[in-house]
Each structure stands twice: as C-alpha cells, then as structure tokens.
C-alpha cells in the first residue's frame, strides 16, 4: 500500500517499523511494500527508473536481471522491482485445426460458444414501462463454477450442427503476463528502485548503471533512463537555457551602458568565480550538486553581477577623477 505522511520523521519510522517486522517474522520477507513521503511540488518518478524496450520478454528479463544484480551491490538501494508480473492462472483453448476444418468450424465460432456459455449473450429484450430489460442466456451459476461444464459446450458449425467443444479443441492451464506495455511499437518493461539519500543519490546510481552494465550483445534492445533522472535532466536543460538567455540580455544591456565590450566581459566573467566557490563548499560538506543547488547558483550569479557592477563603477569613477589604475 501507499502510506502518505506529511513529515519526514513519520516516513522514516514507518520504514523502520516494516523492516523490523520483517526481521521478527511478523511480515513475510518476500512481501513487497512501498512507502512514499508526501512532498510539495510537481510529481516526480522513482529515483531509479529504467525502460527496457524490445520484442522478446525472455531477452528483456535477461537485461533486467543484469541491472538488478548491479543494483543489489549498491548500498542504499532498495525496493527493486519490475512491472513484468505473471497474472492469474487461466484456461487456454487450442484449436485442433484439422478436425475443426473438417467440421467447418472457425476459431471465432469456438470463442463465441465458450463466451456465451460462461459470460452470456443477449438473446432478446423485453420492455417494462419505459425500461428495457435484456434477456441474457448462459449456464446457471452452479455450472459456471466448474470446468466440468466444458464438456457440455457445443459449437454450431456452418450447417447449424452442434459439435462438442472437446472434439475440436484441447485446453491447458497456463499463466501469462498480467500486463503488456508498449512504446513506439515495442514491448516495454520498467525496472524501478528506491534510494536512501543518506547513503547515496539517484544521480550516482543511474550513472553507475550506465557505466557498468553493457547491453551491446543485445543490438535490437534499448534501455532508457527515466524517473528522477529524466525529470532532473529536463529541469537542468530548461535552467541552462534560461541562464544563457539571461546572460545574453545582461551582456547587451551592459554594452549599451558602458559602451565597452571589455568592461562588460569583465563583469560577466566574474560569474564562474562564484560557481567555483559554490562547488568547493558543496565538496567540503559532502553534498551533491542537485537541482536546488543549481538554482541557487543562478540566483547567486545575479548578486555576483550586481557586486561586480558596483565595484567596476566605483573604479571608473576614481579613474575619471585622475587616480591611477594601480
């Protein structure tokens, strides 16, 4: 289930409680659980989210296992799972082509007969006042609960003769995947995992997967990284474009103000020095370069430009009064 909590404290306590319960045997160790903290802002994907695309589920599962093995080696990664899950057991009816052809019965006739017997088919409609009531014809409830009733199903051929279902088909009890997802005409399986930010970051995990896992021997299959990395990538791209646009506008305004390309270049050139200071501070504190810290760098750049502008203006005023550059 999904537990939504407003505070990080409760979020951590719930996760610790579930882990302790698993160790004590109160909860099965193979049970999959998902604990999410409710946060403000737009929804984002899982910290680790991969889309494996291809034609054959067996090959896709092999590729998924390669990434699973690597994720299990990384400390701080948990809740590793894929959406490739087997569904419920079902009975599949396979047509005996040679016998069905001689009996003049198609696969569509067989499917319709089974559906009518167990799901029902509207035979007629009666009116009761302004309401219309459908008359549904199917096996009674007791017969629909047993596979023995299959022997009672008969299929009507083109000559309106009834052929027992068991003569033209054979059934098998099988399980298949509960859901088939497609993207760009290819089958897609999503591999997801959660990350403990106290031990690692989603950026580190995704980069490690990209560098350590190779799928070169599967040329017709591709892996696309999404989730938080995809959201962060789009955000960084938009932020970079916005910053370049802002720098270009400021550059144009300062050229008009100072009437000097050199002075303007000196002012704009002070921005990287502030970025170096931020990166150095993050490195000392062991903090990752996240989207919020990048946003802070953009905001800091405005202060750097303003301070440099005041300094350059002050220097120019003193030089106009006759003071030497030294």
PDB file of N, CA and C in Angstrom, residues 159-237:
ATOM      1  N   UNK A 159     -23.294 -25.485 -40.984  1.00  0.00           N
ATOM      2  CA  UNK A 159     -24.515 -26.218 -41.343  1.00  0.00           C
ATOM      3  C   UNK A 159     -25.486 -26.306 -40.165  1.00  0.00           C
ATOM      4  N   UNK A 160     -25.238 -25.498 -39.118  1.00  0.00           N
ATOM      5  CA  UNK A 160     -26.086 -25.441 -37.932  1.00  0.00           C
ATOM      6  C   UNK A 160     -26.112 -26.768 -37.169  1.00  0.00           C
ATOM      7  N   UNK A 161     -25.066 -27.522 -37.278  1.00  0.00           N
ATOM      8  CA  UNK A 161     -24.936 -28.739 -36.493  1.00  0.00           C
ATOM      9  C   UNK A 161     -24.086 -28.438 -35.258  1.00  0.00           C
ATOM     10  N   UNK A 162     -24.411 -29.090 -34.142  1.00  0.00           N
ATOM     11  CA  UNK A 162     -23.712 -28.847 -32.884  1.00  0.00           C
ATOM     12  C   UNK A 162     -22.598 -29.871 -32.704  1.00  0.00           C
ATOM     13  N   UNK A 163     -21.356 -29.348 -32.571  1.00  0.00           N
ATOM     14  CA  UNK A 163     -20.174 -30.195 -32.409  1.00  0.00           C
ATOM     15  C   UNK A 163     -19.648 -29.994 -30.996  1.00  0.00           C
ATOM     16  N   UNK A 164     -19.438 -31.083 -30.220  1.00  0.00           N
ATOM     17  CA  UNK A 164     -18.884 -30.921 -28.864  1.00  0.00           C
ATOM     18  C   UNK A 164     -17.550 -30.167 -28.887  1.00  0.00           C
ATOM     19  N   UNK A 165     -17.382 -29.257 -27.929  1.00  0.00           N
ATOM     20  CA  UNK A 165     -16.172 -28.436 -27.869  1.00  0.00           C
ATOM     21  C   UNK A 165     -14.925 -29.282 -27.724  1.00  0.00           C
ATOM     22  N   UNK A 166     -15.000 -30.360 -26.966  1.00  0.00           N
ATOM     23  CA  UNK A 166     -13.829 -31.192 -26.689  1.00  0.00           C
ATOM     24  C   UNK A 166     -13.305 -31.899 -27.935  1.00  0.00           C
ATOM     25  N   UNK A 167     -14.144 -31.995 -28.980  1.00  0.00           N
ATOM     26  CA  UNK A 167     -13.703 -32.665 -30.198  1.00  0.00           C
ATOM     27  C   UNK A 167     -12.831 -31.753 -31.069  1.00  0.00           C
ATOM     28  N   UNK A 168     -13.051 -30.450 -30.971  1.00  0.00           N
ATOM     29  CA  UNK A 168     -12.328 -29.524 -31.855  1.00  0.00           C
ATOM     30  C   UNK A 168     -11.275 -28.703 -31.117  1.00  0.00           C
ATOM     31  N   UNK A 169     -11.172 -28.866 -29.801  1.00  0.00           N
ATOM     32  CA  UNK A 169     -10.169 -28.116 -29.029  1.00  0.00           C
ATOM     33  C   UNK A 169      -9.584 -28.994 -27.936  1.00  0.00           C
ATOM     34  N   UNK A 170      -8.452 -28.545 -27.392  1.00  0.00           N
ATOM     35  CA  UNK A 170      -7.907 -29.107 -26.166  1.00  0.00           C
ATOM     36  C   UNK A 170      -7.466 -27.918 -25.306  1.00  0.00           C
ATOM     37  N   UNK A 171      -7.628 -28.064 -23.996  1.00  0.00           N
ATOM     38  CA  UNK A 171      -7.344 -26.940 -23.086  1.00  0.00           C
ATOM     39  C   UNK A 171      -6.095 -27.208 -22.261  1.00  0.00           C
ATOM     40  N   UNK A 172      -5.471 -26.123 -21.817  1.00  0.00           N
ATOM     41  CA  UNK A 172      -4.283 -26.203 -20.962  1.00  0.00           C
ATOM     42  C   UNK A 172      -4.354 -25.076 -19.939  1.00  0.00           C
ATOM     43  N   UNK A 173      -3.926 -25.389 -18.707  1.00  0.00           N
ATOM     44  CA  UNK A 173      -3.930 -24.412 -17.628  1.00  0.00           C
ATOM     45  C   UNK A 173      -2.589 -23.684 -17.635  1.00  0.00           C
ATOM     46  N   UNK A 174      -2.602 -22.387 -17.940  1.00  0.00           N
ATOM     47  CA  UNK A 174      -1.368 -21.635 -18.106  1.00  0.00           C
ATOM     48  C   UNK A 174      -1.455 -20.280 -17.401  1.00  0.00           C
ATOM     49  N   UNK A 175      -0.281 -19.667 -17.272  1.00  0.00           N
ATOM     50  CA  UNK A 175      -0.200 -18.299 -16.737  1.00  0.00           C
ATOM     51  C   UNK A 175       0.607 -17.448 -17.698  1.00  0.00           C
ATOM     52  N   UNK A 176       0.167 -16.225 -17.887  1.00  0.00           N
ATOM     53  CA  UNK A 176       0.881 -15.298 -18.756  1.00  0.00           C
ATOM     54  C   UNK A 176       1.041 -13.974 -18.022  1.00  0.00           C
ATOM     55  N   UNK A 177       1.707 -13.034 -18.629  1.00  0.00           N
ATOM     56  CA  UNK A 177       1.937 -11.741 -18.005  1.00  0.00           C
ATOM     57  C   UNK A 177       0.624 -10.982 -17.846  1.00  0.00           C
ATOM     58  N   UNK A 178       0.483 -10.338 -16.692  1.00  0.00           N
ATOM     59  CA  UNK A 178      -0.770  -9.648 -16.374  1.00  0.00           C
ATOM     60  C   UNK A 178      -0.971  -8.392 -17.215  1.00  0.00           C
ATOM     61  N   UNK A 179       0.126  -7.817 -17.712  1.00  0.00           N
ATOM     62  CA  UNK A 179       0.016  -6.573 -18.467  1.00  0.00           C
ATOM     63  C   UNK A 179       1.135  -6.514 -19.501  1.00  0.00           C
ATOM     64  N   UNK A 180       0.791  -6.060 -20.693  1.00  0.00           N
ATOM     65  CA  UNK A 180       1.773  -5.876 -21.760  1.00  0.00           C
ATOM     66  C   UNK A 180       1.791  -4.402 -22.125  1.00  0.00           C
ATOM     67  N   UNK A 181       2.904  -3.746 -21.850  1.00  0.00           N
ATOM     68  CA  UNK A 181       3.051  -2.321 -22.164  1.00  0.00           C
ATOM     69  C   UNK A 181       3.866  -2.162 -23.435  1.00  0.00           C
ATOM     70  N   UNK A 182       3.477  -1.180 -24.234  1.00  0.00           N
ATOM     71  CA  UNK A 182       4.186  -0.910 -25.485  1.00  0.00           C
ATOM     72  C   UNK A 182       4.509   0.572 -25.605  1.00  0.00           C
ATOM     73  N   UNK A 183       5.638   0.848 -26.227  1.00  0.00           N
ATOM     74  CA  UNK A 183       6.057   2.219 -26.508  1.00  0.00           C
ATOM     75  C   UNK A 183       6.773   2.210 -27.851  1.00  0.00           C
ATOM     76  N   UNK A 184       6.307   3.044 -28.786  1.00  0.00           N
ATOM     77  CA  UNK A 184       6.904   3.101 -30.129  1.00  0.00           C
ATOM     78  C   UNK A 184       6.937   1.726 -30.780  1.00  0.00           C
ATOM     79  N   UNK A 185       5.818   1.013 -30.649  1.00  0.00           N
ATOM     80  CA  UNK A 185       5.623  -0.303 -31.284  1.00  0.00           C
ATOM     81  C   UNK A 185       6.553  -1.385 -30.717  1.00  0.00           C
ATOM     82  N   UNK A 186       7.133  -1.151 -29.548  1.00  0.00           N
ATOM     83  CA  UNK A 186       7.989  -2.141 -28.899  1.00  0.00           C
ATOM     84  C   UNK A 186       7.461  -2.451 -27.503  1.00  0.00           C
ATOM     85  N   UNK A 187       7.708  -3.676 -27.072  1.00  0.00           N
ATOM     86  CA  UNK A 187       7.331  -4.043 -25.708  1.00  0.00           C
ATOM     87  C   UNK A 187       8.258  -3.343 -24.703  1.00  0.00           C
ATOM     88  N   UNK A 188       7.672  -2.872 -23.623  1.00  0.00           N
ATOM     89  CA  UNK A 188       8.419  -2.099 -22.639  1.00  0.00           C
ATOM     90  C   UNK A 188       8.234  -2.710 -21.258  1.00  0.00           C
ATOM     91  N   UNK A 189       9.334  -2.885 -20.548  1.00  0.00           N
ATOM     92  CA  UNK A 189       9.308  -3.334 -19.152  1.00  0.00           C
ATOM     93  C   UNK A 189      10.045  -2.287 -18.320  1.00  0.00           C
ATOM     94  N   UNK A 190       9.409  -1.843 -17.249  1.00  0.00           N
ATOM     95  CA  UNK A 190      10.003  -0.805 -16.402  1.00  0.00           C
ATOM     96  C   UNK A 190      10.630  -1.437 -15.155  1.00  0.00           C
ATOM     97  N   UNK A 191      11.875  -1.089 -14.907  1.00  0.00           N
ATOM     98  CA  UNK A 191      12.598  -1.517 -13.713  1.00  0.00           C
ATOM     99  C   UNK A 191      12.760  -0.302 -12.806  1.00  0.00           C
ATOM    100  N   UNK A 192      12.314  -0.409 -11.553  1.00  0.00           N
ATOM    101  CA  UNK A 192      12.347   0.715 -10.627  1.00  0.00           C
ATOM    102  C   UNK A 192      13.003   0.309  -9.314  1.00  0.00           C
ATOM    103  N   UNK A 193      13.537   1.296  -8.608  1.00  0.00           N
ATOM    104  CA  UNK A 193      14.147   1.064  -7.303  1.00  0.00           C
ATOM    105  C   UNK A 193      14.131   2.365  -6.512  1.00  0.00           C
ATOM    106  N   UNK A 194      14.153   2.225  -5.187  1.00  0.00           N
ATOM    107  CA  UNK A 194      14.205   3.386  -4.298  1.00  0.00           C
ATOM    108  C   UNK A 194      15.627   3.577  -3.800  1.00  0.00           C
ATOM    109  N   UNK A 195      15.935   4.810  -3.385  1.00  0.00           N
ATOM    110  CA  UNK A 195      17.290   5.158  -2.957  1.00  0.00           C
ATOM    111  C   UNK A 195      17.243   5.838  -1.594  1.00  0.00           C
ATOM    112  N   UNK A 196      18.102   5.370  -0.678  1.00  0.00           N
ATOM    113  CA  UNK A 196      18.261   6.014   0.626  1.00  0.00           C
ATOM    114  C   UNK A 196      19.247   7.163   0.463  1.00  0.00           C
ATOM    115  N   UNK A 197      18.749   8.403   0.508  1.00  0.00           N
ATOM    116  CA  UNK A 197      19.594   9.575   0.260  1.00  0.00           C
ATOM    117  C   UNK A 197      20.668   9.779   1.330  1.00  0.00           C
ATOM    118  N   UNK A 198      20.547   9.089   2.460  1.00  0.00           N
ATOM    119  CA  UNK A 198      21.599   9.178   3.482  1.00  0.00           C
ATOM    120  C   UNK A 198      22.840   8.378   3.094  1.00  0.00           C
ATOM    121  N   UNK A 199      22.686   7.465   2.122  1.00  0.00           N
ATOM    122  CA  UNK A 199      23.797   6.602   1.728  1.00  0.00           C
ATOM    123  C   UNK A 199      24.273   6.873   0.304  1.00  0.00           C
ATOM    124  N   UNK A 200      23.375   7.269  -0.565  1.00  0.00           N
ATOM    125  CA  UNK A 200      23.749   7.512  -1.957  1.00  0.00           C
ATOM    126  C   UNK A 200      22.726   8.442  -2.594  1.00  0.00           C
ATOM    127  N   UNK A 201      22.909   8.732  -3.858  1.00  0.00           N
ATOM    128  CA  UNK A 201      21.976   9.599  -4.586  1.00  0.00           C
ATOM    129  C   UNK A 201      21.518   8.894  -5.849  1.00  0.00           C
ATOM    130  N   UNK A 202      20.370   9.324  -6.351  1.00  0.00           N
ATOM    131  CA  UNK A 202      19.845   8.723  -7.575  1.00  0.00           C
ATOM    132  C   UNK A 202      20.763   9.009  -8.757  1.00  0.00           C
ATOM    133  N   UNK A 203      21.391  10.186  -8.770  1.00  0.00           N
ATOM    134  CA  UNK A 203      22.304  10.535  -9.858  1.00  0.00           C
ATOM    135  C   UNK A 203      23.492   9.586  -9.894  1.00  0.00           C
ATOM    136  N   UNK A 204      24.054   9.271  -8.714  1.00  0.00           N
ATOM    137  CA  UNK A 204      25.195   8.352  -8.645  1.00  0.00           C
ATOM    138  C   UNK A 204      24.790   6.960  -9.107  1.00  0.00           C
ATOM    139  N   UNK A 205      23.633   6.479  -8.650  1.00  0.00           N
ATOM    140  CA  UNK A 205      23.181   5.128  -9.002  1.00  0.00           C
ATOM    141  C   UNK A 205      22.942   5.011 -10.499  1.00  0.00           C
ATOM    142  N   UNK A 206      22.268   6.005 -11.086  1.00  0.00           N
ATOM    143  CA  UNK A 206      21.980   5.949 -12.522  1.00  0.00           C
ATOM    144  C   UNK A 206      23.263   5.998 -13.352  1.00  0.00           C
ATOM    145  N   UNK A 207      24.200   6.839 -12.950  1.00  0.00           N
ATOM    146  CA  UNK A 207      25.465   6.915 -13.688  1.00  0.00           C
ATOM    147  C   UNK A 207      26.256   5.623 -13.561  1.00  0.00           C
ATOM    148  N   UNK A 208      26.217   4.998 -12.397  1.00  0.00           N
ATOM    149  CA  UNK A 208      26.929   3.730 -12.203  1.00  0.00           C
ATOM    150  C   UNK A 208      26.338   2.642 -13.094  1.00  0.00           C
ATOM    151  N   UNK A 209      25.000   2.613 -13.194  1.00  0.00           N
ATOM    152  CA  UNK A 209      24.354   1.622 -14.059  1.00  0.00           C
ATOM    153  C   UNK A 209      24.738   1.846 -15.516  1.00  0.00           C
ATOM    154  N   UNK A 210      24.803   3.104 -15.929  1.00  0.00           N
ATOM    155  CA  UNK A 210      25.125   3.418 -17.320  1.00  0.00           C
ATOM    156  C   UNK A 210      26.554   3.030 -17.674  1.00  0.00           C
ATOM    157  N   UNK A 211      27.458   3.084 -16.704  1.00  0.00           N
ATOM    158  CA  UNK A 211      28.871   2.802 -16.982  1.00  0.00           C
ATOM    159  C   UNK A 211      29.247   1.336 -16.772  1.00  0.00           C
ATOM    160  N   UNK A 212      28.546   0.642 -15.885  1.00  0.00           N
ATOM    161  CA  UNK A 212      28.941  -0.731 -15.537  1.00  0.00           C
ATOM    162  C   UNK A 212      28.175  -1.809 -16.295  1.00  0.00           C
ATOM    163  N   UNK A 213      26.940  -1.522 -16.666  1.00  0.00           N
ATOM    164  CA  UNK A 213      26.113  -2.532 -17.349  1.00  0.00           C
ATOM    165  C   UNK A 213      26.122  -2.262 -18.849  1.00  0.00           C
ATOM    166  N   UNK A 214      26.479  -3.274 -19.611  1.00  0.00           N
ATOM    167  CA  UNK A 214      26.520  -3.168 -21.073  1.00  0.00           C
ATOM    168  C   UNK A 214      25.516  -4.137 -21.692  1.00  0.00           C
ATOM    169  N   UNK A 215      24.766  -3.642 -22.663  1.00  0.00           N
ATOM    170  CA  UNK A 215      23.798  -4.499 -23.382  1.00  0.00           C
ATOM    171  C   UNK A 215      24.169  -4.559 -24.860  1.00  0.00           C
ATOM    172  N   UNK A 216      25.473  -4.445 -25.146  1.00  0.00           N
ATOM    173  CA  UNK A 216      25.936  -4.437 -26.543  1.00  0.00           C
ATOM    174  C   UNK A 216      25.625  -5.743 -27.266  1.00  0.00           C
ATOM    175  N   UNK A 217      25.508  -6.838 -26.500  1.00  0.00           N
ATOM    176  CA  UNK A 217      25.206  -8.117 -27.151  1.00  0.00           C
ATOM    177  C   UNK A 217      23.719  -8.265 -27.464  1.00  0.00           C
ATOM    178  N   UNK A 218      22.933  -7.247 -27.123  1.00  0.00           N
ATOM    179  CA  UNK A 218      21.512  -7.233 -27.484  1.00  0.00           C
ATOM    180  C   UNK A 218      21.264  -6.013 -28.384  1.00  0.00           C
ATOM    181  N   UNK A 219      21.655  -6.087 -29.657  1.00  0.00           N
ATOM    182  CA  UNK A 219      21.597  -4.902 -30.534  1.00  0.00           C
ATOM    183  C   UNK A 219      20.181  -4.383 -30.799  1.00  0.00           C
ATOM    184  N   UNK A 220      19.190  -5.251 -30.726  1.00  0.00           N
ATOM    185  CA  UNK A 220      17.823  -4.835 -31.039  1.00  0.00           C
ATOM    186  C   UNK A 220      17.053  -4.374 -29.805  1.00  0.00           C
ATOM    187  N   UNK A 221      17.748  -4.208 -28.685  1.00  0.00           N
ATOM    188  CA  UNK A 221      17.091  -3.803 -27.442  1.00  0.00           C
ATOM    189  C   UNK A 221      17.737  -2.510 -26.936  1.00  0.00           C
ATOM    190  N   UNK A 222      16.932  -1.702 -26.269  1.00  0.00           N
ATOM    191  CA  UNK A 222      17.419  -0.412 -25.781  1.00  0.00           C
ATOM    192  C   UNK A 222      16.964  -0.202 -24.339  1.00  0.00           C
ATOM    193  N   UNK A 223      17.725   0.609 -23.617  1.00  0.00           N
ATOM    194  CA  UNK A 223      17.414   0.947 -22.228  1.00  0.00           C
ATOM    195  C   UNK A 223      17.372   2.470 -22.114  1.00  0.00           C
ATOM    196  N   UNK A 224      16.264   2.976 -21.615  1.00  0.00           N
ATOM    197  CA  UNK A 224      16.077   4.419 -21.460  1.00  0.00           C
ATOM    198  C   UNK A 224      15.904   4.718 -19.981  1.00  0.00           C
ATOM    199  N   UNK A 225      16.717   5.624 -19.467  1.00  0.00           N
ATOM    200  CA  UNK A 225      16.656   6.001 -18.058  1.00  0.00           C
ATOM    201  C   UNK A 225      15.637   7.122 -17.887  1.00  0.00           C
ATOM    202  N   UNK A 226      14.712   6.919 -16.935  1.00  0.00           N
ATOM    203  CA  UNK A 226      13.685   7.912 -16.677  1.00  0.00           C
ATOM    204  C   UNK A 226      13.630   8.253 -15.200  1.00  0.00           C
ATOM    205  N   UNK A 227      12.418   8.435 -14.669  1.00  0.00           N
ATOM    206  CA  UNK A 227      12.244   8.737 -13.257  1.00  0.00           C
ATOM    207  C   UNK A 227      12.815  10.089 -12.883  1.00  0.00           C
ATOM    208  N   UNK A 228      13.455  10.141 -11.716  1.00  0.00           N
ATOM    209  CA  UNK A 228      14.019  11.394 -11.224  1.00  0.00           C
ATOM    210  C   UNK A 228      15.102  11.926 -12.158  1.00  0.00           C
ATOM    211  N   UNK A 229      15.877  11.020 -12.764  1.00  0.00           N
ATOM    212  CA  UNK A 229      16.942  11.474 -13.636  1.00  0.00           C
ATOM    213  C   UNK A 229      16.372  12.176 -14.858  1.00  0.00           C
ATOM    214  N   UNK A 230      15.292  11.615 -15.418  1.00  0.00           N
ATOM    215  CA  UNK A 230      14.666  12.244 -16.579  1.00  0.00           C
ATOM    216  C   UNK A 230      14.097  13.610 -16.211  1.00  0.00           C
ATOM    217  N   UNK A 231      13.413  13.678 -15.050  1.00  0.00           N
ATOM    218  CA  UNK A 231      12.858  14.960 -14.607  1.00  0.00           C
ATOM    219  C   UNK A 231      13.964  15.972 -14.337  1.00  0.00           C
ATOM    220  N   UNK A 232      15.038  15.504 -13.690  1.00  0.00           N
ATOM    221  CA  UNK A 232      16.149  16.409 -13.394  1.00  0.00           C
ATOM    222  C   UNK A 232      16.832  16.869 -14.678  1.00  0.00           C
ATOM    223  N   UNK A 233      16.970  15.945 -15.650  1.00  0.00           N
ATOM    224  CA  UNK A 233      17.595  16.311 -16.915  1.00  0.00           C
ATOM    225  C   UNK A 233      16.825  17.409 -17.644  1.00  0.00           C
ATOM    226  N   UNK A 234      15.502  17.269 -17.670  1.00  0.00           N
ATOM    227  CA  UNK A 234      14.676  18.291 -18.312  1.00  0.00           C
ATOM    228  C   UNK A 234      14.778  19.617 -17.567  1.00  0.00           C
ATOM    229  N   UNK A 235      14.778  19.532 -16.240  1.00  0.00           N
ATOM    230  CA  UNK A 235      14.855  20.759 -15.437  1.00  0.00           C
ATOM    231  C   UNK A 235      16.201  21.455 -15.642  1.00  0.00           C
ATOM    232  N   UNK A 236      17.308  20.671 -15.649  1.00  0.00           N
ATOM    233  CA  UNK A 236      18.631  21.244 -15.866  1.00  0.00           C
ATOM    234  C   UNK A 236      18.733  21.882 -17.260  1.00  0.00           C
ATOM    235  N   UNK A 237      18.121  21.235 -18.236  1.00  0.00           N
ATOM    236  CA  UNK A 237      18.155  21.768 -19.599  1.00  0.00           C
ATOM    237  C   UNK A 237      17.416  23.099 -19.677  1.00  0.00           C
TER     238      UNK A 237
END
